[in-house]
mmCIF file of C-alpha atoms in Angstrom:
data_model
loop_
_atom_site.group_PDB
_atom_site.id
_atom_site.type_symbol
_atom_site.label_atom_id
_atom_site.label_comp_id
_atom_site.label_asym_id
_atom_site.label_seq_id
_atom_site.Cartn_x
_atom_site.Cartn_y
_atom_site.Cartn_z
ATOM 1 C CA UNK A 1 -14.413 -29.620 14.005
ATOM 2 C CA UNK A 2 -11.122 -28.949 12.441
ATOM 3 C CA UNK A 3 -12.494 -28.768 8.843
ATOM 4 C CA UNK A 4 -15.120 -26.311 9.998
ATOM 5 C CA UNK A 5 -12.577 -24.087 11.664
ATOM 6 C CA UNK A 6 -10.401 -23.954 8.546
ATOM 7 C CA UNK A 7 -13.405 -23.003 6.448
ATOM 8 C CA UNK A 8 -14.268 -20.275 8.937
ATOM 9 C CA UNK A 9 -10.681 -19.026 9.066
ATOM 10 C CA UNK A 10 -10.558 -18.958 5.291
ATOM 11 C CA UNK A 11 -13.737 -16.935 5.181
ATOM 12 C CA UNK A 12 -12.307 -14.511 7.717
ATOM 13 C CA UNK A 13 -9.110 -14.130 5.672
ATOM 14 C CA UNK A 14 -11.082 -13.308 2.539
ATOM 15 C CA UNK A 15 -13.046 -10.655 4.365
ATOM 16 C CA UNK A 16 -9.918 -9.268 6.013
ATOM 17 C CA UNK A 17 -8.305 -8.440 2.637
ATOM 18 C CA UNK A 18 -10.981 -6.991 0.305
ATOM 19 C CA UNK A 19 -8.406 -4.672 -1.309
ATOM 20 C CA UNK A 20 -6.304 -7.681 -2.334
ATOM 21 C CA UNK A 21 -9.365 -9.386 -3.821
ATOM 22 C CA UNK A 22 -10.230 -6.206 -5.743
ATOM 23 C CA UNK A 23 -6.647 -5.917 -6.991
ATOM 24 C CA UNK A 24 -6.569 -9.532 -8.217
ATOM 25 C CA UNK A 25 -9.879 -9.081 -10.063
ATOM 26 C CA UNK A 26 -8.548 -5.895 -11.650
ATOM 27 C CA UNK A 27 -5.342 -7.610 -12.786
ATOM 28 C CA UNK A 28 -7.329 -10.506 -14.233
ATOM 29 C CA UNK A 29 -9.556 -8.098 -16.180
ATOM 30 C CA UNK A 30 -6.510 -6.168 -17.394
ATOM 31 C CA UNK A 31 -4.808 -9.383 -18.530
ATOM 32 C CA UNK A 32 -7.928 -10.478 -20.416
ATOM 33 C CA UNK A 33 -8.206 -7.050 -22.023
ATOM 34 C CA UNK A 34 -4.576 -7.166 -23.142
ATOM 35 C CA UNK A 35 -5.046 -10.655 -24.549
ATOM 36 C CA UNK A 36 -8.020 -9.531 -26.630
ATOM 37 C CA UNK A 37 -6.183 -6.391 -27.730
ATOM 38 C CA UNK A 38 -3.151 -8.423 -28.800
ATOM 39 C CA UNK A 39 -5.284 -10.989 -30.618
ATOM 40 C CA UNK A 40 -8.230 -9.312 -32.387
ATOM 41 C CA UNK A 41 -8.968 -12.517 -34.324
ATOM 42 C CA UNK A 42 -9.692 -14.289 -31.039
ATOM 43 C CA UNK A 43 -11.942 -11.415 -29.982
ATOM 44 C CA UNK A 44 -13.902 -11.646 -33.258
ATOM 45 C CA UNK A 45 -14.483 -15.356 -32.781
ATOM 46 C CA UNK A 46 -16.054 -14.867 -29.371
ATOM 47 C CA UNK A 47 -19.007 -12.897 -30.779
ATOM 48 C CA UNK A 48 -21.256 -13.239 -33.783
ATOM 49 C CA UNK A 49 -21.201 -10.563 -36.480
ATOM 50 C CA UNK A 50 -24.668 -9.300 -37.450
ATOM 51 C CA UNK A 51 -25.778 -10.720 -40.792
ATOM 52 C CA UNK A 52 -28.877 -10.629 -43.000
ATOM 53 C CA UNK A 53 -30.167 -12.629 -45.968
ATOM 54 C CA UNK A 54 -29.946 -9.453 -48.072
ATOM 55 C CA UNK A 55 -26.211 -9.208 -47.357
ATOM 56 C CA UNK A 56 -25.687 -12.818 -48.388
ATOM 57 C CA UNK A 57 -27.667 -12.207 -51.598
ATOM 58 C CA UNK A 58 -25.457 -9.197 -52.243
ATOM 59 C CA UNK A 59 -22.320 -11.338 -51.978
ATOM 60 C CA UNK A 60 -23.464 -13.374 -54.987
ATOM 61 C CA UNK A 61 -23.990 -10.131 -56.889
ATOM 62 C CA UNK A 62 -20.486 -8.998 -55.901
ATOM 63 C CA UNK A 63 -19.103 -12.347 -57.121
ATOM 64 C CA UNK A 64 -21.069 -12.047 -60.385
ATOM 65 C CA UNK A 65 -19.697 -8.515 -60.906
ATOM 66 C CA UNK A 66 -16.183 -9.845 -60.338
ATOM 67 C CA UNK A 67 -16.897 -12.380 -63.125
ATOM 68 C CA UNK A 68 -18.029 -9.514 -65.368
ATOM 69 C CA UNK A 69 -14.729 -7.710 -64.724
ATOM 70 C CA UNK A 70 -12.962 -10.421 -66.719
ATOM 71 C CA UNK A 71 -10.127 -10.401 -64.155
ATOM 72 C CA UNK A 72 -9.589 -13.822 -62.510
ATOM 73 C CA UNK A 73 -7.685 -12.254 -59.601
ATOM 74 C CA UNK A 74 -10.744 -10.063 -58.811
ATOM 75 C CA UNK A 75 -12.823 -13.227 -58.484
ATOM 76 C CA UNK A 76 -10.157 -15.150 -56.548
ATOM 77 C CA UNK A 77 -9.747 -12.404 -53.937
ATOM 78 C CA UNK A 78 -13.343 -13.057 -52.816
ATOM 79 C CA UNK A 79 -12.238 -16.519 -51.624
ATOM 80 C CA UNK A 80 -10.667 -17.206 -48.217
ATOM 81 C CA UNK A 81 -7.019 -18.164 -47.973
ATOM 82 C CA UNK A 82 -7.970 -21.778 -47.207
ATOM 83 C CA UNK A 83 -11.029 -21.916 -49.506
ATOM 84 C CA UNK A 84 -12.093 -24.972 -51.470
ATOM 85 C CA UNK A 85 -13.585 -24.539 -54.946
ATOM 86 C CA UNK A 86 -15.274 -27.527 -56.596
ATOM 87 C CA UNK A 87 -15.956 -25.904 -59.990
ATOM 88 C CA UNK A 88 -18.705 -26.523 -62.528
ATOM 89 C CA UNK A 89 -16.612 -27.049 -65.640
ATOM 90 C CA UNK A 90 -13.504 -28.770 -64.276
ATOM 91 C CA UNK A 91 -12.966 -32.108 -62.519
ATOM 92 C CA UNK A 92 -10.041 -30.636 -60.537
ATOM 93 C CA UNK A 93 -10.695 -29.315 -57.040
ATOM 94 C CA UNK A 94 -9.025 -25.978 -56.304
ATOM 95 C CA UNK A 95 -7.785 -25.341 -52.781
ATOM 96 C CA UNK A 96 -5.159 -22.644 -53.311
ATOM 97 C CA UNK A 97 -5.413 -19.029 -54.463
ATOM 98 C CA UNK A 98 -3.368 -19.984 -57.551
ATOM 99 C CA UNK A 99 -5.669 -22.910 -58.361
ATOM 100 C CA UNK A 100 -8.795 -20.771 -57.987
ATOM 101 C CA UNK A 101 -7.280 -18.032 -60.154
ATOM 102 C CA UNK A 102 -6.302 -20.645 -62.762
ATOM 103 C CA UNK A 103 -9.861 -21.998 -62.958
ATOM 104 C CA UNK A 104 -11.363 -18.548 -63.394
ATOM 105 C CA UNK A 105 -8.758 -17.629 -66.028
ATOM 106 C CA UNK A 106 -10.282 -20.283 -68.307
ATOM 107 C CA UNK A 107 -13.895 -19.780 -67.209
ATOM 108 C CA UNK A 108 -13.837 -16.004 -67.724
ATOM 109 C CA UNK A 109 -12.752 -16.444 -71.359
ATOM 110 C CA UNK A 110 -16.349 -17.553 -71.954
ATOM 111 C CA UNK A 111 -17.713 -14.254 -70.547
ATOM 112 C CA UNK A 112 -20.139 -15.813 -68.029
ATOM 113 C CA UNK A 113 -23.055 -14.037 -66.422
ATOM 114 C CA UNK A 114 -24.873 -15.802 -63.573
ATOM 115 C CA UNK A 115 -28.491 -15.658 -62.466
ATOM 116 C CA UNK A 116 -29.891 -17.362 -59.360
ATOM 117 C CA UNK A 117 -32.945 -19.476 -60.240
ATOM 118 C CA UNK A 118 -33.622 -20.885 -56.756
ATOM 119 C CA UNK A 119 -31.921 -20.326 -53.419
ATOM 120 C CA UNK A 120 -32.024 -21.059 -49.720
ATOM 121 C CA UNK A 121 -29.958 -19.017 -47.297
ATOM 122 C CA UNK A 122 -29.038 -20.205 -43.820
ATOM 123 C CA UNK A 123 -27.460 -17.794 -41.344
ATOM 124 C CA UNK A 124 -25.146 -18.849 -38.530
ATOM 125 C CA UNK A 125 -22.627 -17.348 -36.158
ATOM 126 C CA UNK A 126 -19.973 -15.795 -38.414
ATOM 127 C CA UNK A 127 -21.018 -18.148 -41.209
ATOM 128 C CA UNK A 128 -23.680 -18.219 -43.909
ATOM 129 C CA UNK A 129 -24.700 -20.808 -46.485
ATOM 130 C CA UNK A 130 -26.284 -19.856 -49.812
ATOM 131 C CA UNK A 131 -27.357 -22.919 -51.814
ATOM 132 C CA UNK A 132 -29.613 -23.560 -54.774
ATOM 133 C CA UNK A 133 -29.497 -23.440 -58.546
ATOM 134 C CA UNK A 134 -28.118 -20.897 -60.984
ATOM 135 C CA UNK A 135 -27.914 -20.373 -64.707
ATOM 136 C CA UNK A 136 -24.888 -19.077 -66.564
ATOM 137 C CA UNK A 137 -25.137 -17.394 -69.913
ATOM 138 C CA UNK A 138 -21.824 -18.033 -71.644
ATOM 139 C CA UNK A 139 -21.174 -15.600 -74.451
ATOM 140 C CA UNK A 140 -18.181 -17.278 -76.084
ATOM 141 C CA UNK A 141 -19.424 -19.632 -77.449
ATOM 142 C CA UNK A 142 -23.124 -18.947 -76.996
ATOM 143 C CA UNK A 143 -24.451 -21.424 -74.438
ATOM 144 C CA UNK A 144 -26.393 -21.693 -71.214
ATOM 145 C CA UNK A 145 -25.242 -23.788 -68.276
ATOM 146 C CA UNK A 146 -27.663 -24.842 -65.534
ATOM 147 C CA UNK A 147 -25.976 -25.804 -62.274
ATOM 148 C CA UNK A 148 -26.470 -26.470 -58.583
ATOM 149 C CA UNK A 149 -24.362 -24.426 -56.189
ATOM 150 C CA UNK A 150 -23.347 -24.004 -52.584
ATOM 151 C CA UNK A 151 -21.452 -20.998 -51.259
ATOM 152 C CA UNK A 152 -20.290 -21.138 -47.643
ATOM 153 C CA UNK A 153 -19.212 -17.715 -46.408
ATOM 154 C CA UNK A 154 -17.183 -17.149 -43.270
ATOM 155 C CA UNK A 155 -15.748 -14.195 -41.406
ATOM 156 C CA UNK A 156 -11.969 -14.091 -41.899
ATOM 157 C CA UNK A 157 -9.902 -11.317 -40.328
ATOM 158 C CA UNK A 158 -12.952 -9.067 -40.160
ATOM 159 C CA UNK A 159 -14.037 -9.639 -43.785
ATOM 160 C CA UNK A 160 -16.572 -12.032 -45.257
ATOM 161 C CA UNK A 161 -14.998 -14.476 -47.698
ATOM 162 C CA UNK A 162 -16.059 -17.568 -49.609
ATOM 163 C CA UNK A 163 -14.846 -20.558 -47.582
ATOM 164 C CA UNK A 164 -16.289 -23.252 -49.821
ATOM 165 C CA UNK A 165 -17.892 -23.104 -53.263
ATOM 166 C CA UNK A 166 -19.339 -26.170 -54.926
ATOM 167 C CA UNK A 167 -20.955 -25.982 -58.343
ATOM 168 C CA UNK A 168 -22.080 -28.918 -60.463
ATOM 169 C CA UNK A 169 -24.057 -29.287 -63.679
ATOM 170 C CA UNK A 170 -27.734 -29.998 -63.211
ATOM 171 C CA UNK A 171 -28.474 -33.603 -64.214
ATOM 172 C CA UNK A 172 -30.721 -34.172 -67.165
#
């Protein structure tokens, strides 16, 4: 039949030009390589960065050390550009670098030091969630604050950053 013949002719044409087929595959691979080279962010999103619970635990310690520095910009730089902070001691949500820095300017005046009291860590592809409870010793004035927390970390331009941080006083 006519349809059969066209299919057969097509098959013959493909076999008659293997160099052309090889060339097209090579150009396609080159184009894909150039696209990934030109857009490293896209390349990072196509694979999952290795991650461990110990690394996630260490990020809280890094954050706590930034608190101890007394410099609100040191704390704020740990947050992603589009991060959302729902802070413990303020009703205002902070979704800009300036807002996050502003919150920590006031909070750091109390010289906080955090300790995790309970945590669960969940690992994902280029994302991690650390949630539980923590205690803050505030040294000016002397006080202790018990709170629930959630940190969502994400890979942004090759670096892990806090994407979302929610902290609220423990009821009771």
